[in-house]
Short mmCIF file of C-alpha atoms and ligand atoms in Angstrom, two decimals:
data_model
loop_
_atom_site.label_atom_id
_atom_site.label_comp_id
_atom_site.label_asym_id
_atom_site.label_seq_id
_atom_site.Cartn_x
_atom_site.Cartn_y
_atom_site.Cartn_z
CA UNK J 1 -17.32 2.40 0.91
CA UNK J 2 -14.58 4.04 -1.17
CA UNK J 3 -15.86 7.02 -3.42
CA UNK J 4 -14.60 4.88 -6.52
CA UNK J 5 -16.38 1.83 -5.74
CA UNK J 6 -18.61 0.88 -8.97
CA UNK J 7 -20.82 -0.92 -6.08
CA UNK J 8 -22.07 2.10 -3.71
CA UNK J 9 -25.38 1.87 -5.35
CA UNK J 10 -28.18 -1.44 -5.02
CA UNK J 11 -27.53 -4.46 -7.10
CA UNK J 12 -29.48 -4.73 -9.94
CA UNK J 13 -30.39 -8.05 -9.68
CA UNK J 14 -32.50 -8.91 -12.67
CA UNK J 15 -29.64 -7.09 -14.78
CA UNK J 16 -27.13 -9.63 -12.69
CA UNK J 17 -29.29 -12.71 -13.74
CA UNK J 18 -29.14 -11.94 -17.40
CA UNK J 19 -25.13 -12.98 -17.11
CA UNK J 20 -25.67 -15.74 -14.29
CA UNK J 21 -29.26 -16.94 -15.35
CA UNK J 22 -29.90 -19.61 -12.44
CA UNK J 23 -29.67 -16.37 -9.98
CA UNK J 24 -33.01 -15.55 -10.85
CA UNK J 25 -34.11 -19.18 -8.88
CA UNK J 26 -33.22 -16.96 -5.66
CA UNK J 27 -35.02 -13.81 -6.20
CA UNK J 28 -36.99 -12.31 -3.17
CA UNK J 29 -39.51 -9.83 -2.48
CA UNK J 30 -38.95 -7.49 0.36
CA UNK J 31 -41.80 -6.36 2.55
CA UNK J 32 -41.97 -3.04 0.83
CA UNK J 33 -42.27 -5.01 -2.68
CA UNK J 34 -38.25 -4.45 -4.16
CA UNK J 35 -36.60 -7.14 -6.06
CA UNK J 36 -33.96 -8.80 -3.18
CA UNK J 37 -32.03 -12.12 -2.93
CA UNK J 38 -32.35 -14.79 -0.76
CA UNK J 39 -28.99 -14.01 1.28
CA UNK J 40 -29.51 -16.64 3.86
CA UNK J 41 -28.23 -19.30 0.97
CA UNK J 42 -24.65 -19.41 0.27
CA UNK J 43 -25.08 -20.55 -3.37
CA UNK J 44 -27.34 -17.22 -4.04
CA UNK J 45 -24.26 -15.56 -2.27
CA UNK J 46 -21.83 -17.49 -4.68
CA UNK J 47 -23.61 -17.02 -7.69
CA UNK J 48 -24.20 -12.92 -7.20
CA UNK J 49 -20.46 -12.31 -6.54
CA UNK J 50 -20.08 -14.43 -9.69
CA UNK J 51 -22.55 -12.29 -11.65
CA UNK J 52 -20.58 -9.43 -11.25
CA UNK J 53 -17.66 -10.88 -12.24
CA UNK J 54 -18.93 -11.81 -15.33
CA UNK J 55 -20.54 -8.39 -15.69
CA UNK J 56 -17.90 -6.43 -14.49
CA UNK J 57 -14.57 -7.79 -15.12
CA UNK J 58 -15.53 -9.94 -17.99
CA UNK J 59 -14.78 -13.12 -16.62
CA UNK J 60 -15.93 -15.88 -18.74
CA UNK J 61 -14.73 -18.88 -16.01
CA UNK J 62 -14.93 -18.40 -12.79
CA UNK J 63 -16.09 -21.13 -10.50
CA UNK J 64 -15.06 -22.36 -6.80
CA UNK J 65 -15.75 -25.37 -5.66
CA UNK J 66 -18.90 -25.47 -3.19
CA UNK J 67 -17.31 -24.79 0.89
CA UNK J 68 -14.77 -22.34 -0.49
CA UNK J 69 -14.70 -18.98 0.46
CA UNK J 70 -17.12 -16.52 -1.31
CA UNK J 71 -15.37 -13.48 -1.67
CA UNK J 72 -17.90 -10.51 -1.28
CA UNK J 73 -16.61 -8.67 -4.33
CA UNK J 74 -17.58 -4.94 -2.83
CA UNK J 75 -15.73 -5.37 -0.13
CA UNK J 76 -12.74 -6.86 -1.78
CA UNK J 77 -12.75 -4.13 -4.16
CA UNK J 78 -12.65 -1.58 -1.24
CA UNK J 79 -9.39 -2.96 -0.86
CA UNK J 80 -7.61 -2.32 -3.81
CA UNK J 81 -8.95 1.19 -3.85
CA UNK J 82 -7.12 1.77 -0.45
CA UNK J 83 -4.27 0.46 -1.53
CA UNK J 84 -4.09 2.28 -5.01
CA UNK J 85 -4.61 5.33 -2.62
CA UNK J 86 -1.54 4.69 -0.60
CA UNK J 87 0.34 3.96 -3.82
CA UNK J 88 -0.55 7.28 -5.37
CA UNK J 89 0.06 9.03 -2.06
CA UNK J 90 3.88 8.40 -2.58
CA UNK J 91 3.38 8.68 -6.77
CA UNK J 92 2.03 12.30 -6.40
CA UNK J 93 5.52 12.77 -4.25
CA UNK J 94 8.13 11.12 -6.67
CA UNK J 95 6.17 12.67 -9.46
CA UNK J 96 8.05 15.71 -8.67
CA UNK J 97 11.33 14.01 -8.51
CA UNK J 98 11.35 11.69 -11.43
CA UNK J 99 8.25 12.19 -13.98
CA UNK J 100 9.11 9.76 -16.03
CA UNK J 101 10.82 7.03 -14.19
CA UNK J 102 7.42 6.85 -12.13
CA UNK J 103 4.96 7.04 -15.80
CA UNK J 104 6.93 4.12 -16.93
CA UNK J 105 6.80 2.08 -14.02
CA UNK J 106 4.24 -1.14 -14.08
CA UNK J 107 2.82 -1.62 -10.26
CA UNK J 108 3.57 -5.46 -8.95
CA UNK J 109 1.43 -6.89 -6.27
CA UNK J 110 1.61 -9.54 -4.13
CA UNK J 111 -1.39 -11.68 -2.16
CA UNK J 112 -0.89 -13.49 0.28
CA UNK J 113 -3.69 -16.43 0.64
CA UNK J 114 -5.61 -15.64 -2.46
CA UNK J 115 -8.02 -18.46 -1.84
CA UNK J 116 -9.36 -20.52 -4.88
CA UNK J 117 -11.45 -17.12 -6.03
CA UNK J 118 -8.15 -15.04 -7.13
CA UNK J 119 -9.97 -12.33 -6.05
CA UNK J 120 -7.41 -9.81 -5.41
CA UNK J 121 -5.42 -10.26 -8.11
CA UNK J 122 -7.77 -10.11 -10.40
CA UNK J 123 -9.38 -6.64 -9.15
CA UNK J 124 -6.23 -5.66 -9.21
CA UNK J 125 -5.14 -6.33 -12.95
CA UNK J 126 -8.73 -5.40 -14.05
CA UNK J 127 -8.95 -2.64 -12.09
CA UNK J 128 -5.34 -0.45 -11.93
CA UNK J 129 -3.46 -2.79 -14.48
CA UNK J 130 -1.54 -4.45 -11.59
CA UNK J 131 0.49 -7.32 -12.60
CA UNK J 132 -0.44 -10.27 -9.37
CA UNK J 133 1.23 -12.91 -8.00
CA UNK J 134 -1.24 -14.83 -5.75
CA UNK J 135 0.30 -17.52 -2.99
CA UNK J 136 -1.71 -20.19 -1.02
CA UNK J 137 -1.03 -23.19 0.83
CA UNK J 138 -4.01 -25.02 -0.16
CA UNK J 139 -3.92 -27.28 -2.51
CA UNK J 140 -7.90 -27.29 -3.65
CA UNK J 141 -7.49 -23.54 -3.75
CA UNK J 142 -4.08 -23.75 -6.02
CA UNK J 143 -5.94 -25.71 -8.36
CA UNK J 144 -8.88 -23.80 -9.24
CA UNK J 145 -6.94 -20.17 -8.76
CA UNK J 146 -4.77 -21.22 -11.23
CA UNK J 147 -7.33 -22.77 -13.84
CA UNK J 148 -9.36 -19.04 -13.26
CA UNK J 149 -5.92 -17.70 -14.10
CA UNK J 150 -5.14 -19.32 -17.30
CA UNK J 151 -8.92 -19.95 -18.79
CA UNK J 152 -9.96 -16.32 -18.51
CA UNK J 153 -9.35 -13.91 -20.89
CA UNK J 154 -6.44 -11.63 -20.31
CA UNK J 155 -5.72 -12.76 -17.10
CA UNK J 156 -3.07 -15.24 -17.95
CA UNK J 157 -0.51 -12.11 -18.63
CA UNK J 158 -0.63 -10.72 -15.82
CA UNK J 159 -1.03 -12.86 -12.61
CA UNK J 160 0.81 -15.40 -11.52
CA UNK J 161 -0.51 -18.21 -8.72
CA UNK J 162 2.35 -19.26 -6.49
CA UNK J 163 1.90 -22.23 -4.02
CA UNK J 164 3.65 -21.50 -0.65
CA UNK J 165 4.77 -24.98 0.36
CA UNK J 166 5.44 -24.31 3.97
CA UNK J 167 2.70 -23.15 6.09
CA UNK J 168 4.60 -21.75 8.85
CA UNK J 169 6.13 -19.53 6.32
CA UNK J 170 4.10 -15.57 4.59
CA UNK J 171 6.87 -13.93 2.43
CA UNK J 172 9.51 -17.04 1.93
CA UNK J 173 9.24 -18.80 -0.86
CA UNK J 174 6.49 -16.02 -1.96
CA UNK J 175 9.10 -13.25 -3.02
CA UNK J 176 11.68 -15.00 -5.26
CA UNK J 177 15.39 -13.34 -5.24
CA UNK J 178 15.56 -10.20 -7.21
CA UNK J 179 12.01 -9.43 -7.32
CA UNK J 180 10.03 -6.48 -6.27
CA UNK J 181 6.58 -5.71 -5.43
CA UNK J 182 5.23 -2.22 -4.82
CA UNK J 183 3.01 -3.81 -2.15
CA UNK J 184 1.78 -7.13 -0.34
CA UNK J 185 -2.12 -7.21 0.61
CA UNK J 186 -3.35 -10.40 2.62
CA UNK J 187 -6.43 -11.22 3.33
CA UNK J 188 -5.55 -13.44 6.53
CA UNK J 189 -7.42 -16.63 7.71
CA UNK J 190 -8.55 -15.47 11.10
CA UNK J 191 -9.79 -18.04 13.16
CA UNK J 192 -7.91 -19.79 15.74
CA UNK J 193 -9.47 -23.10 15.22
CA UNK J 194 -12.07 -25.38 13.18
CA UNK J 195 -14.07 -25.44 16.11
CA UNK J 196 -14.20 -21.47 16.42
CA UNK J 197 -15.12 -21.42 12.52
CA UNK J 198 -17.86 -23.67 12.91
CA UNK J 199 -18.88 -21.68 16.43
CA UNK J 200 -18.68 -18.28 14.77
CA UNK J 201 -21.06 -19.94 11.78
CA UNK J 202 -23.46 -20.89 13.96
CA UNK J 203 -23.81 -17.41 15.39
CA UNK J 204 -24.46 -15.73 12.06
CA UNK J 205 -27.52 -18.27 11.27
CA UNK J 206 -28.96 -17.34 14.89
CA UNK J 207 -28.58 -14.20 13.86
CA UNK J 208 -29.83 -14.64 10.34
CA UNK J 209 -32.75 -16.57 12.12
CA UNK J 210 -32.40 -19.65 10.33
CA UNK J 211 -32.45 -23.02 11.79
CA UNK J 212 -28.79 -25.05 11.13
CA UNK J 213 -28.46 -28.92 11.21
CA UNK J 214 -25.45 -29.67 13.40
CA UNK J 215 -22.82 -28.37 11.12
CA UNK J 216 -23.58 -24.80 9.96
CA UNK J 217 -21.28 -23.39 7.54
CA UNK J 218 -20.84 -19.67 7.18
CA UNK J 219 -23.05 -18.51 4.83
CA UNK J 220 -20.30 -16.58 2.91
CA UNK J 221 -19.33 -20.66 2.59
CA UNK J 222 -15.21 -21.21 3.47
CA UNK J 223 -13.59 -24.39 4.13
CA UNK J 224 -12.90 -24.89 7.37
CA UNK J 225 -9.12 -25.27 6.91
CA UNK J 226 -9.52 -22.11 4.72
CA UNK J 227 -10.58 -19.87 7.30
CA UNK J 228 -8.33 -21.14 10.48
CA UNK J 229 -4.59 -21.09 10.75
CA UNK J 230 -2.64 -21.86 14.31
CA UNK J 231 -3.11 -19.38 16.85
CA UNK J 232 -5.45 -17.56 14.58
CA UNK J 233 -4.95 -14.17 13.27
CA UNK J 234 -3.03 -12.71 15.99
CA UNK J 235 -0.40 -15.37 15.27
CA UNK J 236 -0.41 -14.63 11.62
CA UNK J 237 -0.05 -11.02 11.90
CA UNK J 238 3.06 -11.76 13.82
CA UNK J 239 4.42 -14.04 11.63
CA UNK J 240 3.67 -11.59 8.73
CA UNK J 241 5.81 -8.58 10.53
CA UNK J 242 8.45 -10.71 11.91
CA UNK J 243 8.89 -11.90 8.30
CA UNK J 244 8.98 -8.32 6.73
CA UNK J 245 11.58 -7.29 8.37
CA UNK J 246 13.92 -10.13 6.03
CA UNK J 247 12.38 -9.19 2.49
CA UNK J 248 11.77 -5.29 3.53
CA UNK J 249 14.34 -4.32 0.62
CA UNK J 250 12.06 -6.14 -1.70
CA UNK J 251 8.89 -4.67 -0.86
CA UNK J 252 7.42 -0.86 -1.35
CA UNK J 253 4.84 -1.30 1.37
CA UNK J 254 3.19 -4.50 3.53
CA UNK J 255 -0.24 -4.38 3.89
CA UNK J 256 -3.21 -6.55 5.83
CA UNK J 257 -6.25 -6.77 6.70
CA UNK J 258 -6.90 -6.70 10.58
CA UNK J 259 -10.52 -8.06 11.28
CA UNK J 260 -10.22 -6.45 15.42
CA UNK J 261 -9.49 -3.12 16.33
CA UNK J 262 -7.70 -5.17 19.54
CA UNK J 263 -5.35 -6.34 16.92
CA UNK J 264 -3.83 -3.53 16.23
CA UNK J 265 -2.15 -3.24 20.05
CA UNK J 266 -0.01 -6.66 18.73
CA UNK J 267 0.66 -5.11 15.87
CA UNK J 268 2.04 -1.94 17.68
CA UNK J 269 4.38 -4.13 20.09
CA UNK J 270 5.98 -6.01 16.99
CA UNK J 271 6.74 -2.73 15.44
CA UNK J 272 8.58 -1.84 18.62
CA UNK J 273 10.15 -4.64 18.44
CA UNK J 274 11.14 -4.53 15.16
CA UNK J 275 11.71 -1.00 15.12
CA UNK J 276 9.27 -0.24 12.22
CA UNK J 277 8.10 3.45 13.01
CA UNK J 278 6.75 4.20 9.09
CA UNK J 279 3.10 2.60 9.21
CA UNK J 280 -0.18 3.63 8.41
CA UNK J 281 -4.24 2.50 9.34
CA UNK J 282 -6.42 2.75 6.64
CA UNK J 283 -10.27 2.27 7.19
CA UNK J 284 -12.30 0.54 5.22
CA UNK J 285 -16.05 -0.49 4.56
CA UNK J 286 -19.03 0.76 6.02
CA UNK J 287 -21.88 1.05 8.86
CA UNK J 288 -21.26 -2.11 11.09
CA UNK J 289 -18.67 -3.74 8.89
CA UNK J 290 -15.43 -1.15 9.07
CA UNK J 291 -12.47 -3.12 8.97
CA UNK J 292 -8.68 -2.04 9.17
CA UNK J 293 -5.79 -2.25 6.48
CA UNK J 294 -2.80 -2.14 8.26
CA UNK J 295 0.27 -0.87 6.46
CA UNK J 296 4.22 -0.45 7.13
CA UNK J 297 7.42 -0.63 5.55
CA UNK J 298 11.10 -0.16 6.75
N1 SAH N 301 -7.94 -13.87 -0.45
C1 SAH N 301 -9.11 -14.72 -0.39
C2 SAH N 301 -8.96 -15.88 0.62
C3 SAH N 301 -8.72 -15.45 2.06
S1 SAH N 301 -8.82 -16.81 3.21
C4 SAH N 301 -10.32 -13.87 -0.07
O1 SAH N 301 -10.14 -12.73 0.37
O2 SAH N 301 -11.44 -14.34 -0.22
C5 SAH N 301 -7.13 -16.98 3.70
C6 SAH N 301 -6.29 -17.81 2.74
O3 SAH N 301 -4.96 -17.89 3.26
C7 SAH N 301 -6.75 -19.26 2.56
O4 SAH N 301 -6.92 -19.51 1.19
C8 SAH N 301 -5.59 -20.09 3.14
O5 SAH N 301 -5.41 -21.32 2.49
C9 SAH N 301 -4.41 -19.16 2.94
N2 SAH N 301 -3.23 -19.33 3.78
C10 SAH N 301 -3.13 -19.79 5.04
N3 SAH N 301 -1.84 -19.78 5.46
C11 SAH N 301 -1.10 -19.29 4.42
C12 SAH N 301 0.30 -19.02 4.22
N4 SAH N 301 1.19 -19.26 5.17
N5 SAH N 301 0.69 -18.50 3.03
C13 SAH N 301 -0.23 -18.26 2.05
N6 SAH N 301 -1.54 -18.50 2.19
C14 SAH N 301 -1.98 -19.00 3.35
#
């Protein structure tokens, strides 16, 4: 995890449960006696990550509907510590140049498929002071991201939910003329397939050891039309570069997550193609869970 993430330590979970009461209901014991959480149920999941919103961020509303993604808020956070990194990396080099051009300047963000949660965008305005503009093509996730935007306080300044209508499409429609955004971050809906959503669910409850009726969703919940797009992630990382390379004027630096190393060989051959040589891996997480930010600009 990143240096600065508030979360390196173990949860305090009976602190959690004074903000999110009914999380007590899942409490544990571990063999060696420690207070734990049943992690096997996705509402325990759901109602942990919303703990330390409340806690943390001071979120007063924040609620998705049951199915939808669960962002992990750790991990999410690791995130938008990389990418204030990368910002800063170019800040500490302008600094030099242009003091106060660069103190004045407010940092604009946008994510791509925030999901229902607003998860980014809200790290990212509680955390750095970003101001967010969050897109989706979901409807149910519109919705509720944008009653989370508005209800809570001091959110409503600074993000912004967008609805992408066309699904084929990452940055059109997203980045209106004569805007600019320091960086895009995406989060990208990886699976190929329903099917492969459900198939990959079913793998983590065998491995979890728990015994699933015939339709096992992922414990981390997720719709399945939340978690697949065509031709899965591959396709969508494509899309996303192709696209760039029309709105690069508009944009400081592109960023994604890229859930398989193997990914990053696609990745390579569009920048080829595109002739984008300026790109940069950064790794995130920890122990058996690293995953990739992939960045680039032109
Ligand atoms: N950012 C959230 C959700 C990630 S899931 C989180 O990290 O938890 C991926 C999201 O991308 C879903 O909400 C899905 O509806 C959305 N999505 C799929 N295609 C999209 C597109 N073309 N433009 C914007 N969002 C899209």
């Amino acid at each position: 995890m990143h240096p600065n993430n508030r979360y390196t330590g173990p949860h305090d979970f009976h602190d959690l449960a004074k903000y999110v009461p009914k999380l007590a209901s899942f409490f544990t014991t571990t063999p060696d006696g420690r207070n734990s959480l049943d992690f096997t149920s996705s509402e325990a999941v759901r109602l942990l990550n919303k703990s330390l919103l409340v806690r943390d961020y001071g979120l007063q509303h924040w609620d998705i509907p049951k199915g939808n993604l669960c962002p992990g808020v750790p991990g999410r956070l690791d995130y938008i510590h990389a990418l204030n990194d990368l910002l800063q990396d170019d800040t500490n080099k302008a600094r030099t140049q242009d003091a106060k051009r660069v103190k004045e300047h407010r940092t604009f963000g946008l994510d791509i498929g925030t999901g229902a949660s607003l998860i980014y965008p809200i790290l990212g305005l509680k955390e750095y002071g970003w101001l967010m503009v969050g897109t989706d093509v979901d409807a149910t996730s519109l919705r509720v991201a944008t009653a989370i935007a508005q209800f809570n306080p001091g959110l409503k300044q600074g993000v912004i939910v967008r609805q992408q209508p066309d699904p084929e499409a990452i940055f059109r429609n997203a980045i209106l003329p004569n805007e600019y955004f320091d960086f895009t971050m995406c989060n990208p809906p990886f699976f190929a397939s329903a099917e492969a959503a459900t198939a990959a669910a079913q793998i983590k409850w065998d491995k979890l050891g728990v015994k699933t009726g015939p339709a096992p969703t992922l414990n981390f919940g997720g719709q399945a039309n939340e978690l697949w797009t065509a031709g899965g992630e591959p396709a969508f990382l494509r899309r996303m570069i192709l696209e760039s390379t029309e709105v690069y004027r508009q944009v400081g630096w592109f960023t994604t997550l890229v859930s398989k190393k193997g990914y990053l060989k696609i990745a390579e051959q569009e920048f080829k193609r595109h002739r984008i040589t300026d790109t940069k891996i950064i790794g995130i997480g920890q122990g058996g869970k690293v995953r990739r930010v992939l960045c680039w600009r032109k």
